[in-house]
PDB file of C-alpha atoms and ligand atoms in Angstrom:
ATOM      1  CA  MET I 903     -34.245 -32.527  41.460  1.00  0.00           C
ATOM      2  CA  ASP I 904     -37.678 -32.752  40.897  1.00  0.00           C
ATOM      3  CA  LEU I 905     -39.383 -35.412  39.383  1.00  0.00           C
ATOM      4  CA  THR I 906     -41.753 -33.990  36.839  1.00  0.00           C
ATOM      5  CA  ALA I 907     -43.786 -36.895  35.468  1.00  0.00           C
ATOM      6  CA  VAL I 908     -45.017 -37.711  38.778  1.00  0.00           C
ATOM      7  CA  ARG I 909     -48.512 -37.171  39.508  1.00  0.00           C
ATOM      8  CA  GLU I 910     -48.992 -39.164  42.068  1.00  0.00           C
ATOM      9  CA  VAL I 911     -47.205 -39.725  45.764  1.00  0.00           C
ATOM     10  CA  VAL I 912     -49.057 -42.230  48.064  1.00  0.00           C
ATOM     11  CA  ASP I 913     -49.267 -44.293  51.166  1.00  0.00           C
ATOM     12  CA  GLY I 914     -47.482 -47.379  50.691  1.00  0.00           C
ATOM     13  CA  GLN I 915     -49.459 -48.839  53.107  1.00  0.00           C
ATOM     14  CA  ILE I 916     -52.586 -48.721  50.767  1.00  0.00           C
ATOM     15  CA  ALA I 917     -53.512 -51.576  48.937  1.00  0.00           C
ATOM     16  CA  LEU I 918     -53.189 -50.535  44.968  1.00  0.00           C
ATOM     17  CA  PRO I 919     -52.420 -52.889  42.109  1.00  0.00           C
ATOM     18  CA  TRP I 920     -49.314 -52.284  40.290  1.00  0.00           C
ATOM     19  CA  ARG I 921     -48.768 -49.961  36.965  1.00  0.00           C
ATOM     20  CA  GLN I 922     -46.381 -49.022  35.255  1.00  0.00           C
ATOM     21  CA  GLY I 923     -44.313 -46.223  35.971  1.00  0.00           C
ATOM     22  CA  ASP I 924     -44.910 -47.005  39.549  1.00  0.00           C
ATOM     23  CA  ALA I 925     -41.856 -47.071  42.127  1.00  0.00           C
ATOM     24  CA  TRP I 926     -41.562 -47.458  46.031  1.00  0.00           C
ATOM     25  CA  LEU I 927     -40.104 -44.372  47.968  1.00  0.00           C
ATOM     26  CA  ALA I 928     -37.686 -44.689  50.451  1.00  0.00           C
ATOM     27  CA  GLY I 929     -35.882 -41.675  52.042  1.00  0.00           C
ATOM     28  CA  GLY I 930     -35.575 -40.643  48.036  1.00  0.00           C
ATOM     29  CA  THR I 931     -31.609 -39.615  47.899  1.00  0.00           C
ATOM     30  CA  ALA I 932     -30.993 -41.618  44.844  1.00  0.00           C
ATOM     31  CA  LEU I 933     -35.221 -41.496  42.905  1.00  0.00           C
ATOM     32  CA  PHE I 934     -34.568 -38.291  43.310  1.00  0.00           C
ATOM     33  CA  ALA I 935     -30.735 -37.672  42.440  1.00  0.00           C
ATOM     34  CA  GLU I 936     -31.469 -37.776  38.253  1.00  0.00           C
ATOM     35  CA  PRO I 937     -34.235 -37.582  36.060  1.00  0.00           C
ATOM     36  CA  ARG I 938     -36.728 -40.183  35.968  1.00  0.00           C
ATOM     37  CA  PRO I 939     -39.430 -39.875  33.028  1.00  0.00           C
ATOM     38  CA  GLY I 940     -40.348 -43.371  33.556  1.00  0.00           C
ATOM     39  CA  LEU I 941     -42.003 -42.851  36.705  1.00  0.00           C
ATOM     40  CA  ARG I 942     -45.345 -41.675  37.428  1.00  0.00           C
ATOM     41  CA  ARG I 943     -46.321 -42.389  40.729  1.00  0.00           C
ATOM     42  CA  LEU I 944     -44.755 -42.866  44.457  1.00  0.00           C
ATOM     43  CA  ARG I 945     -45.693 -45.733  47.141  1.00  0.00           C
ATOM     44  CA  ASP I 946     -43.870 -43.666  50.087  1.00  0.00           C
ATOM     45  CA  LEU I 947     -42.861 -46.365  52.160  1.00  0.00           C
ATOM     46  CA  THR I 948     -41.747 -44.596  54.806  1.00  0.00           C
ATOM     47  CA  THR I 949     -45.428 -44.472  56.393  1.00  0.00           C
ATOM     48  CA  LEU I 950     -45.031 -48.376  56.783  1.00  0.00           C
ATOM     49  CA  ASP I 951     -43.228 -47.540  60.528  1.00  0.00           C
ATOM     50  CA  TRP I 952     -41.847 -50.694  60.526  1.00  0.00           C
ATOM     51  CA  PRO I 953     -39.220 -50.891  63.506  1.00  0.00           C
ATOM     52  CA  PRO I 954     -35.629 -49.826  62.349  1.00  0.00           C
ATOM     53  CA  LEU I 955     -33.756 -52.733  64.119  1.00  0.00           C
ATOM     54  CA  THR I 956     -34.924 -55.678  65.695  1.00  0.00           C
ATOM     55  CA  VAL I 957     -31.929 -57.449  67.667  1.00  0.00           C
ATOM     56  CA  THR I 958     -32.073 -60.931  69.103  1.00  0.00           C
ATOM     57  CA  GLU I 959     -29.580 -64.218  69.940  1.00  0.00           C
ATOM     58  CA  ALA I 960     -29.971 -65.144  66.474  1.00  0.00           C
ATOM     59  CA  GLY I 961     -28.812 -61.705  64.949  1.00  0.00           C
ATOM     60  CA  ILE I 962     -30.368 -58.294  63.636  1.00  0.00           C
ATOM     61  CA  GLU I 963     -32.989 -57.671  61.177  1.00  0.00           C
ATOM     62  CA  VAL I 964     -32.828 -54.519  59.804  1.00  0.00           C
ATOM     63  CA  ALA I 965     -35.823 -53.082  58.330  1.00  0.00           C
ATOM     64  CA  ALA I 966     -35.472 -51.841  54.739  1.00  0.00           C
ATOM     65  CA  THR I 967     -36.651 -48.358  56.375  1.00  0.00           C
ATOM     66  CA  CYS I 968     -33.569 -48.161  58.282  1.00  0.00           C
ATOM     67  CA  THR I 969     -31.552 -44.983  58.212  1.00  0.00           C
ATOM     68  CA  ILE I 970     -27.924 -45.383  57.554  1.00  0.00           C
ATOM     69  CA  THR I 971     -28.001 -42.939  60.365  1.00  0.00           C
ATOM     70  CA  ASP I 972     -30.347 -45.372  63.126  1.00  0.00           C
ATOM     71  CA  LEU I 973     -27.697 -48.199  61.614  1.00  0.00           C
ATOM     72  CA  LEU I 974     -24.461 -46.310  62.402  1.00  0.00           C
ATOM     73  CA  ALA I 975     -25.487 -45.313  66.018  1.00  0.00           C
ATOM     74  CA  PHE I 976     -26.381 -48.997  67.019  1.00  0.00           C
ATOM     75  CA  ALA I 977     -23.133 -49.963  65.587  1.00  0.00           C
ATOM     76  CA  GLU I 978     -20.817 -47.460  67.473  1.00  0.00           C
ATOM     77  CA  THR I 979     -23.118 -48.213  70.769  1.00  0.00           C
ATOM     78  CA  PRO I 980     -20.425 -49.169  73.364  1.00  0.00           C
ATOM     79  CA  GLY I 981     -20.843 -52.522  74.414  1.00  0.00           C
ATOM     80  CA  ALA I 982     -23.300 -53.665  72.133  1.00  0.00           C
ATOM     81  CA  PRO I 983     -23.077 -57.691  71.035  1.00  0.00           C
ATOM     82  CA  TRP I 984     -20.673 -58.681  67.895  1.00  0.00           C
ATOM     83  CA  PRO I 985     -17.805 -55.760  68.315  1.00  0.00           C
ATOM     84  CA  SER I 986     -16.346 -57.061  65.051  1.00  0.00           C
ATOM     85  CA  GLY I 987     -19.542 -57.285  62.563  1.00  0.00           C
ATOM     86  CA  ARG I 988     -20.677 -54.030  64.531  1.00  0.00           C
ATOM     87  CA  ALA I 989     -17.092 -52.337  63.467  1.00  0.00           C
ATOM     88  CA  LEU I 990     -17.775 -54.029  59.539  1.00  0.00           C
ATOM     89  CA  ILE I 991     -20.950 -52.118  60.086  1.00  0.00           C
ATOM     90  CA  ALA I 992     -19.946 -48.632  60.559  1.00  0.00           C
ATOM     91  CA  GLY I 993     -17.048 -48.776  58.105  1.00  0.00           C
ATOM     92  CA  CYS I 994     -19.561 -49.768  55.825  1.00  0.00           C
ATOM     93  CA  CYS I 995     -22.005 -46.961  56.757  1.00  0.00           C
ATOM     94  CA  ARG I 996     -19.209 -44.464  56.592  1.00  0.00           C
ATOM     95  CA  ALA I 997     -17.923 -45.610  53.052  1.00  0.00           C
ATOM     96  CA  PHE I 998     -20.699 -43.400  51.387  1.00  0.00           C
ATOM     97  CA  SER I 999     -19.670 -40.833  49.406  1.00  0.00           C
ATOM     98  CA  SER I1000     -22.092 -39.080  51.454  1.00  0.00           C
ATOM     99  CA  SER I1001     -22.406 -36.675  54.590  1.00  0.00           C
ATOM    100  CA  PHE I1002     -24.799 -37.046  57.496  1.00  0.00           C
ATOM    101  CA  LYS I1003     -27.025 -35.239  56.301  1.00  0.00           C
ATOM    102  CA  VAL I1004     -28.240 -37.870  53.126  1.00  0.00           C
ATOM    103  CA  TRP I1005     -27.361 -40.273  56.275  1.00  0.00           C
ATOM    104  CA  ASN I1006     -30.272 -39.219  58.106  1.00  0.00           C
ATOM    105  CA  THR I1007     -32.911 -39.767  55.006  1.00  0.00           C
ATOM    106  CA  ALA I1008     -31.071 -42.493  52.740  1.00  0.00           C
ATOM    107  CA  THR I1009     -32.287 -45.686  53.943  1.00  0.00           C
ATOM    108  CA  VAL I1010     -30.233 -48.737  54.157  1.00  0.00           C
ATOM    109  CA  GLY I1011     -32.972 -51.043  52.158  1.00  0.00           C
ATOM    110  CA  GLY I1012     -32.691 -48.026  49.183  1.00  0.00           C
ATOM    111  CA  ASN I1013     -29.133 -49.166  48.812  1.00  0.00           C
ATOM    112  CA  LEU I1014     -29.792 -52.747  48.701  1.00  0.00           C
ATOM    113  CA  CYS I1015     -32.474 -52.037  45.659  1.00  0.00           C
ATOM    114  CA  ALA I1016     -30.891 -48.905  44.146  1.00  0.00           C
ATOM    115  CA  ALA I1017     -28.017 -51.559  43.343  1.00  0.00           C
ATOM    116  CA  LEU I1018     -25.392 -49.488  42.781  1.00  0.00           C
ATOM    117  CA  PRO I1019     -22.186 -50.719  42.217  1.00  0.00           C
ATOM    118  CA  ALA I1020     -20.636 -48.418  45.327  1.00  0.00           C
ATOM    119  CA  GLY I1021     -23.488 -49.459  47.137  1.00  0.00           C
ATOM    120  CA  PRO I1022     -21.758 -49.988  50.877  1.00  0.00           C
ATOM    121  CA  MET I1023     -24.621 -51.485  52.544  1.00  0.00           C
ATOM    122  CA  ILE I1024     -24.764 -54.186  49.794  1.00  0.00           C
ATOM    123  CA  SER I1025     -21.071 -54.887  50.783  1.00  0.00           C
ATOM    124  CA  MET I1026     -21.909 -55.003  54.069  1.00  0.00           C
ATOM    125  CA  ALA I1027     -24.823 -57.487  54.104  1.00  0.00           C
ATOM    126  CA  VAL I1028     -22.860 -59.596  51.514  1.00  0.00           C
ATOM    127  CA  ALA I1029     -20.039 -59.868  53.637  1.00  0.00           C
ATOM    128  CA  LEU I1030     -22.529 -61.030  56.981  1.00  0.00           C
ATOM    129  CA  ASP I1031     -23.989 -63.453  55.386  1.00  0.00           C
ATOM    130  CA  GLY I1032     -27.182 -61.630  55.196  1.00  0.00           C
ATOM    131  CA  THR I1033     -30.292 -62.182  53.984  1.00  0.00           C
ATOM    132  CA  CYS I1034     -33.372 -60.295  52.222  1.00  0.00           C
ATOM    133  CA  ARG I1035     -37.211 -61.072  53.396  1.00  0.00           C
ATOM    134  CA  VAL I1036     -38.949 -59.782  50.025  1.00  0.00           C
ATOM    135  CA  ARG I1037     -42.904 -59.077  50.084  1.00  0.00           C
ATOM    136  CA  GLY I1038     -44.638 -59.420  46.981  1.00  0.00           C
ATOM    137  CA  LEU I1039     -48.012 -57.227  46.951  1.00  0.00           C
ATOM    138  CA  ASP I1040     -50.084 -60.363  48.161  1.00  0.00           C
ATOM    139  CA  GLY I1041     -47.884 -59.900  51.032  1.00  0.00           C
ATOM    140  CA  THR I1042     -46.368 -63.756  50.124  1.00  0.00           C
ATOM    141  CA  GLU I1043     -42.938 -63.378  51.230  1.00  0.00           C
ATOM    142  CA  ARG I1044     -39.376 -65.437  50.069  1.00  0.00           C
ATOM    143  CA  ALA I1045     -36.195 -64.926  51.405  1.00  0.00           C
ATOM    144  CA  VAL I1046     -33.266 -64.364  49.052  1.00  0.00           C
ATOM    145  CA  PRO I1047     -29.543 -64.750  50.434  1.00  0.00           C
ATOM    146  CA  VAL I1048     -28.174 -60.538  49.507  1.00  0.00           C
ATOM    147  CA  ARG I1049     -25.175 -62.217  47.439  1.00  0.00           C
ATOM    148  CA  ASP I1050     -27.852 -63.195  44.725  1.00  0.00           C
ATOM    149  CA  PHE I1051     -30.021 -60.008  45.564  1.00  0.00           C
ATOM    150  CA  VAL I1052     -27.878 -57.501  43.090  1.00  0.00           C
ATOM    151  CA  THR I1053     -27.874 -59.230  39.325  1.00  0.00           C
ATOM    152  CA  GLY I1054     -25.870 -55.757  37.919  1.00  0.00           C
ATOM    153  CA  ASN I1055     -25.612 -52.159  37.769  1.00  0.00           C
ATOM    154  CA  GLY I1056     -28.712 -50.487  39.103  1.00  0.00           C
ATOM    155  CA  SER I1057     -30.568 -54.238  38.830  1.00  0.00           C
ATOM    156  CA  THR I1058     -31.843 -57.055  41.122  1.00  0.00           C
ATOM    157  CA  VAL I1059     -34.366 -59.809  41.699  1.00  0.00           C
ATOM    158  CA  LEU I1060     -37.529 -57.912  42.759  1.00  0.00           C
ATOM    159  CA  GLY I1061     -40.010 -58.475  40.435  1.00  0.00           C
ATOM    160  CA  PRO I1062     -42.371 -55.595  39.395  1.00  0.00           C
ATOM    161  CA  GLY I1063     -44.535 -54.504  42.576  1.00  0.00           C
ATOM    162  CA  GLU I1064     -42.369 -56.357  45.107  1.00  0.00           C
ATOM    163  CA  LEU I1065     -40.546 -54.675  47.817  1.00  0.00           C
ATOM    164  CA  LEU I1066     -37.682 -55.030  50.364  1.00  0.00           C
ATOM    165  CA  ARG I1067     -38.680 -55.802  54.031  1.00  0.00           C
ATOM    166  CA  SER I1068     -36.296 -56.144  56.188  1.00  0.00           C
ATOM    167  CA  LEU I1069     -32.605 -57.551  56.140  1.00  0.00           C
ATOM    168  CA  THR I1070     -31.334 -60.421  58.400  1.00  0.00           C
ATOM    169  CA  LEU I1071     -27.571 -60.577  59.557  1.00  0.00           C
ATOM    170  CA  PRO I1072     -27.297 -63.738  61.735  1.00  0.00           C
ATOM    171  CA  ALA I1073     -25.176 -63.498  64.613  1.00  0.00           C
ATOM    172  CA  GLY I1074     -22.209 -66.356  63.423  1.00  0.00           C
ATOM    173  CA  ALA I1075     -21.387 -64.157  61.154  1.00  0.00           C
ATOM    174  CA  LEU I1076     -21.802 -61.182  63.740  1.00  0.00           C
ATOM    175  CA  ALA I1077     -19.588 -62.923  65.872  1.00  0.00           C
ATOM    176  CA  ALA I1078     -17.127 -64.444  63.504  1.00  0.00           C
ATOM    177  CA  ARG I1079     -13.617 -61.948  62.874  1.00  0.00           C
ATOM    178  CA  SER I1080     -14.234 -59.530  59.891  1.00  0.00           C
ATOM    179  CA  LEU I1081     -13.163 -56.366  58.169  1.00  0.00           C
ATOM    180  CA  MET I1082     -12.591 -53.912  55.306  1.00  0.00           C
ATOM    181  CA  ARG I1083     -10.599 -52.492  53.572  1.00  0.00           C
ATOM    182  CA  ARG I1084     -11.555 -49.809  50.484  1.00  0.00           C
ATOM    183  CA  VAL I1085      -9.841 -47.469  48.273  1.00  0.00           C
ATOM    184  CA  ALA I1086     -11.661 -43.810  46.567  1.00  0.00           C
ATOM    185  CA  THR I1087      -9.937 -40.671  45.110  1.00  0.00           C
ATOM    186  CA  HIS I1088     -11.559 -38.549  47.815  1.00  0.00           C
ATOM    187  CA  VAL I1089     -11.858 -39.020  51.322  1.00  0.00           C
ATOM    188  CA  TRP I1090     -15.117 -38.671  50.728  1.00  0.00           C
ATOM    189  CA  GLY I1091     -15.337 -39.828  47.140  1.00  0.00           C
ATOM    190  CA  ARG I1092     -17.665 -42.923  45.605  1.00  0.00           C
ATOM    191  CA  SER I1093     -15.565 -45.996  46.437  1.00  0.00           C
ATOM    192  CA  VAL I1094     -13.074 -47.650  43.593  1.00  0.00           C
ATOM    193  CA  ALA I1095     -12.667 -50.761  45.243  1.00  0.00           C
ATOM    194  CA  LEU I1096     -14.139 -51.935  48.335  1.00  0.00           C
ATOM    195  CA  VAL I1097     -12.894 -55.737  49.802  1.00  0.00           C
ATOM    196  CA  THR I1098     -14.624 -57.353  52.735  1.00  0.00           C
ATOM    197  CA  GLY I1099     -13.699 -60.418  54.507  1.00  0.00           C
ATOM    198  CA  ILE I1100     -14.391 -62.553  57.632  1.00  0.00           C
ATOM    199  CA  ARG I1101     -13.075 -65.620  58.888  1.00  0.00           C
ATOM    200  CA  GLY I1102     -15.161 -68.392  60.748  1.00  0.00           C
ATOM    201  CA  ARG I1103     -14.356 -70.040  63.707  1.00  0.00           C
ATOM    202  CA  PRO I1104     -12.847 -72.892  64.554  1.00  0.00           C
ATOM    203  CA  GLU I1105     -12.286 -74.245  61.181  1.00  0.00           C
ATOM    204  CA  GLY I1106     -10.974 -71.103  59.856  1.00  0.00           C
ATOM    205  CA  ARG I1107     -13.100 -70.818  56.377  1.00  0.00           C
ATOM    206  CA  LEU I1108     -12.388 -67.315  54.795  1.00  0.00           C
ATOM    207  CA  THR I1109     -14.411 -65.720  52.442  1.00  0.00           C
ATOM    208  CA  VAL I1110     -13.508 -62.280  50.234  1.00  0.00           C
ATOM    209  CA  THR I1111     -16.107 -60.751  48.709  1.00  0.00           C
ATOM    210  CA  VAL I1112     -15.339 -57.636  46.385  1.00  0.00           C
ATOM    211  CA  THR I1113     -18.030 -54.598  45.541  1.00  0.00           C
ATOM    212  CA  ALA I1114     -17.876 -51.394  43.895  1.00  0.00           C
ATOM    213  CA  ALA I1115     -14.984 -52.365  41.406  1.00  0.00           C
ATOM    214  CA  THR I1116     -17.818 -54.746  39.799  1.00  0.00           C
ATOM    215  CA  SER I1117     -21.099 -54.523  38.594  1.00  0.00           C
ATOM    216  CA  ARG I1118     -22.033 -57.100  41.494  1.00  0.00           C
ATOM    217  CA  PRO I1119     -20.582 -58.790  44.042  1.00  0.00           C
ATOM    218  CA  VAL I1120     -18.125 -61.433  43.815  1.00  0.00           C
ATOM    219  CA  THR I1121     -17.635 -63.734  46.471  1.00  0.00           C
ATOM    220  CA  VAL I1122     -14.835 -66.506  46.687  1.00  0.00           C
ATOM    221  CA  SER I1123     -14.921 -68.766  49.635  1.00  0.00           C
ATOM    222  CA  PHE I1124     -12.074 -71.011  51.311  1.00  0.00           C
ATOM    223  CA  PRO I1125     -12.250 -73.865  53.826  1.00  0.00           C
ATOM    224  CA  CYS I1126      -9.895 -72.409  55.381  1.00  0.00           C
ATOM    225  CA  THR I1127      -7.382 -69.256  54.668  1.00  0.00           C
ATOM    226  CA  PRO I1128      -5.745 -69.379  51.700  1.00  0.00           C
ATOM    227  CA  CYS I1129      -2.185 -68.700  50.547  1.00  0.00           C
ATOM    228  CA  PRO I1130      -1.382 -65.598  48.873  1.00  0.00           C
ATOM    229  CA  GLY I1131      -1.220 -66.990  45.272  1.00  0.00           C
ATOM    230  CA  GLU I1132      -4.328 -69.273  46.348  1.00  0.00           C
ATOM    231  CA  LEU I1133      -6.463 -65.967  46.692  1.00  0.00           C
ATOM    232  CA  ARG I1134      -4.713 -64.696  43.627  1.00  0.00           C
ATOM    233  CA  GLY I1135      -5.512 -67.656  41.769  1.00  0.00           C
ATOM    234  CA  ARG I1136      -9.330 -67.726  42.561  1.00  0.00           C
ATOM    235  CA  LEU I1137      -9.815 -64.280  42.552  1.00  0.00           C
ATOM    236  CA  LEU I1138      -8.519 -62.997  38.918  1.00  0.00           C
ATOM    237  CA  PRO I1139     -10.513 -65.512  36.731  1.00  0.00           C
ATOM    238  CA  ALA I1140     -13.633 -64.465  38.973  1.00  0.00           C
ATOM    239  CA  LEU I1141     -13.186 -60.629  37.752  1.00  0.00           C
ATOM    240  CA  PRO I1142     -13.048 -60.691  33.977  1.00  0.00           C
ATOM    241  CA  CYS I1143     -13.122 -57.361  32.460  1.00  0.00           C
ATOM    242  CA  GLN I1144     -17.225 -57.263  31.409  1.00  0.00           C
ATOM    243  CA  LEU I1145     -17.801 -57.471  35.321  1.00  0.00           C
ATOM    244  CA  LEU I1146     -15.148 -54.358  36.078  1.00  0.00           C
ATOM    245  CA  LEU I1147     -16.478 -51.338  35.794  1.00  0.00           C
ATOM    246  CA  ASP I1148     -15.128 -48.549  33.040  1.00  0.00           C
ATOM    247  CA  ASP I1149     -15.855 -44.677  34.347  1.00  0.00           C
ATOM    248  CA  VAL I1150     -14.423 -41.552  35.379  1.00  0.00           C
ATOM    249  CA  HIS I1151     -13.309 -43.156  38.945  1.00  0.00           C
ATOM    250  CA  GLY I1152     -11.399 -45.807  37.339  1.00  0.00           C
ATOM    251  CA  ARG I1153     -10.455 -48.568  34.560  1.00  0.00           C
ATOM    252  CA  PRO I1154     -11.356 -52.012  35.003  1.00  0.00           C
ATOM    253  CA  ARG I1155      -7.464 -52.829  34.976  1.00  0.00           C
ATOM    254  CA  TRP I1156      -6.835 -50.417  37.681  1.00  0.00           C
ATOM    255  CA  ARG I1157      -9.544 -51.393  39.821  1.00  0.00           C
ATOM    256  CA  ARG I1158      -9.284 -54.820  39.533  1.00  0.00           C
ATOM    257  CA  HIS I1159      -5.485 -54.514  40.361  1.00  0.00           C
ATOM    258  CA  LEU I1160      -6.985 -53.050  43.640  1.00  0.00           C
ATOM    259  CA  ALA I1161      -9.446 -55.352  44.564  1.00  0.00           C
ATOM    260  CA  VAL I1162      -6.995 -58.154  44.387  1.00  0.00           C
ATOM    261  CA  HIS I1163      -4.405 -55.705  46.148  1.00  0.00           C
ATOM    262  CA  LEU I1164      -7.434 -55.121  49.138  1.00  0.00           C
ATOM    263  CA  ALA I1165      -8.155 -58.903  48.829  1.00  0.00           C
ATOM    264  CA  GLU I1166      -4.352 -60.012  50.389  1.00  0.00           C
ATOM    265  CA  GLU I1167      -4.182 -57.549  52.735  1.00  0.00           C
ATOM    266  CA  VAL I1168      -8.099 -58.570  54.176  1.00  0.00           C
ATOM    267  CA  ARG I1169      -6.395 -61.920  53.898  1.00  0.00           C
ATOM    268  CA  SER I1170      -3.208 -61.633  55.706  1.00  0.00           C
ATOM    269  CA  THR I1171      -4.805 -59.450  58.628  1.00  0.00           C
ATOM    270  CA  LEU I1172      -7.115 -62.197  58.751  1.00  0.00           C
ATOM    271  CA  ALA I1173      -4.684 -64.824  58.967  1.00  0.00           C
ATOM    272  CA  GLU I1174      -2.291 -63.493  62.120  1.00  0.00           C
ATOM    273  CA  GLU I1175      -5.232 -63.444  64.145  1.00  0.00           C
ATOM    274  CA  ARG I1176      -5.316 -67.115  65.460  1.00  0.00           C
TER     275      ARG I1176
HETATM  276  C1  FAD J 482     -24.565 -36.802  47.863  1.00  0.00           C
HETATM  277  C2  FAD J 482     -24.852 -37.924  47.370  1.00  0.00           C
HETATM  278  C3  FAD J 482     -23.845 -38.820  47.672  1.00  0.00           C
HETATM  279  C4  FAD J 482     -23.859 -40.386  47.674  1.00  0.00           C
HETATM  280  N1  FAD J 482     -23.441 -41.403  47.800  1.00  0.00           N
HETATM  281  C5  FAD J 482     -23.735 -43.167  47.660  1.00  0.00           C
HETATM  282  C6  FAD J 482     -22.568 -44.007  47.554  1.00  0.00           C
HETATM  283  O1  FAD J 482     -21.816 -43.707  47.827  1.00  0.00           O
HETATM  284  N2  FAD J 482     -23.086 -44.953  47.327  1.00  0.00           N
HETATM  285  C7  FAD J 482     -24.257 -45.595  47.351  1.00  0.00           C
HETATM  286  O2  FAD J 482     -24.658 -46.867  46.771  1.00  0.00           O
HETATM  287  N3  FAD J 482     -24.992 -44.119  47.240  1.00  0.00           N
HETATM  288  C8  FAD J 482     -24.832 -43.116  47.032  1.00  0.00           C
HETATM  289  N4  FAD J 482     -25.877 -42.007  46.913  1.00  0.00           N
HETATM  290  C9  FAD J 482     -27.372 -42.849  46.768  1.00  0.00           C
HETATM  291  C10 FAD J 482     -28.162 -42.973  47.904  1.00  0.00           C
HETATM  292  O3  FAD J 482     -28.347 -41.895  49.138  1.00  0.00           O
HETATM  293  C11 FAD J 482     -28.275 -44.299  48.152  1.00  0.00           C
HETATM  294  O4  FAD J 482     -28.452 -45.034  47.739  1.00  0.00           O
HETATM  295  C12 FAD J 482     -29.230 -44.326  49.734  1.00  0.00           C
HETATM  296  O5  FAD J 482     -28.871 -45.470  50.514  1.00  0.00           O
HETATM  297  C13 FAD J 482     -30.749 -44.967  48.364  1.00  0.00           C
HETATM  298  O6  FAD J 482     -31.482 -45.209  49.991  1.00  0.00           O
HETATM  299  P1  FAD J 482     -32.717 -44.022  49.791  1.00  0.00           P
HETATM  300  O7  FAD J 482     -33.736 -44.959  51.058  1.00  0.00           O
HETATM  301  O8  FAD J 482     -32.538 -42.924  49.474  1.00  0.00           O
HETATM  302  O9  FAD J 482     -33.394 -44.833  48.406  1.00  0.00           O
HETATM  303  P2  FAD J 482     -34.948 -44.150  47.464  1.00  0.00           P
HETATM  304  O10 FAD J 482     -33.804 -43.153  46.707  1.00  0.00           O
HETATM  305  O11 FAD J 482     -36.049 -43.689  48.205  1.00  0.00           O
HETATM  306  O12 FAD J 482     -34.962 -45.460  46.879  1.00  0.00           O
HETATM  307  C14 FAD J 482     -33.731 -46.135  45.844  1.00  0.00           C
HETATM  308  C15 FAD J 482     -34.499 -46.927  44.839  1.00  0.00           C
HETATM  309  O13 FAD J 482     -34.937 -47.910  45.704  1.00  0.00           O
HETATM  310  C16 FAD J 482     -36.415 -48.813  45.638  1.00  0.00           C
HETATM  311  N5  FAD J 482     -36.431 -48.641  46.738  1.00  0.00           N
HETATM  312  C17 FAD J 482     -36.259 -48.302  47.819  1.00  0.00           C
HETATM  313  N6  FAD J 482     -36.576 -49.066  48.874  1.00  0.00           N
HETATM  314  C18 FAD J 482     -37.537 -49.903  48.558  1.00  0.00           C
HETATM  315  C19 FAD J 482     -38.238 -51.487  49.298  1.00  0.00           C
HETATM  316  N7  FAD J 482     -37.826 -51.110  50.451  1.00  0.00           N
HETATM  317  N8  FAD J 482     -38.299 -52.324  48.626  1.00  0.00           N
HETATM  318  C20 FAD J 482     -38.162 -52.193  47.106  1.00  0.00           C
HETATM  319  N9  FAD J 482     -37.444 -50.882  46.156  1.00  0.00           N
HETATM  320  C21 FAD J 482     -37.252 -50.140  47.167  1.00  0.00           C
HETATM  321  C22 FAD J 482     -36.664 -46.813  44.742  1.00  0.00           C
HETATM  322  O14 FAD J 482     -37.845 -47.467  44.087  1.00  0.00           O
HETATM  323  C23 FAD J 482     -35.534 -46.901  43.558  1.00  0.00           C
HETATM  324  O15 FAD J 482     -35.463 -47.073  42.558  1.00  0.00           O
HETATM  325  C24 FAD J 482     -25.550 -40.960  46.783  1.00  0.00           C
HETATM  326  C25 FAD J 482     -26.385 -39.919  46.931  1.00  0.00           C
HETATM  327  C26 FAD J 482     -26.030 -38.696  47.285  1.00  0.00           C
HETATM  328  C27 FAD J 482     -27.635 -37.652  47.339  1.00  0.00           C
END
């Protein structure tokens, strides 16, 4: 879609004061998907040339401008480290309600910053205990846990002019046993509920995260694997009606039912693996 109010597209590297009507531009697949009458100037991040992925013993740093295609290619590389974490990353890449044509352009950072409830990079990054590297216009940086980055449907902790530089996924979480379960009304449809689980070793700490059904990620943690009743007992009050989405893809009560059902599947599958 043409953004007819936009007057300028500038190189994101140029230091310019932030002004009303500015927006960072990554792949543009969310930005150009609907009218944005308030936008006047786009600041193109793709000129920054950040390496998409940096893999070290400590984990993975995913540049905000890394495309879904590049991340998926890494996740599906045979013999690469952290098979469980990579399977979760691949599953989340494939959870977009879009095809490879969009994945070639859409970025990981754009997904986090668009903060849509069915943002699968948000699901992935919360599950794998990610940390966001947030950069201000003056170059100062701050670290924000991904679970705190998205504050609601379409909103994040980013202040005016702040950008997401990268996302760090620690080796410990990538090595732990993790999995995802998802429901959509169509194979390429938008996620109605997406639940992830991660179980640490040796103590067996379990963390379950609900996304897509809710306007922001909801996480519950247990020091060791809970019984079905304990999980349900913690999850239900964490999913109040005002946090659950109500749209053509699903009513709040159905979304809550699915979230709890998928969480139990995640719990029981991870509990079986000693
Ligand atoms: C057919 C189709 C299906 C889609 N399906 C899904 C889906 O299932 N789930 C989903 O979540 N999205 C979906 N999208 C939307 C979009 O493709 C994704 O959210 C994508 O990951 C956005 O990335 P982008 O690089 O294109 O972001 P852009 O469109 O460039 O930017 C999105 C927003 O984030 C801001 N932004 C981008 N990068 C940064 C940064 N580094 N720092 C600060 N702000 C930044 C922009 O200013 C803008 O507000 C779909 C889009 C299409 C066209």
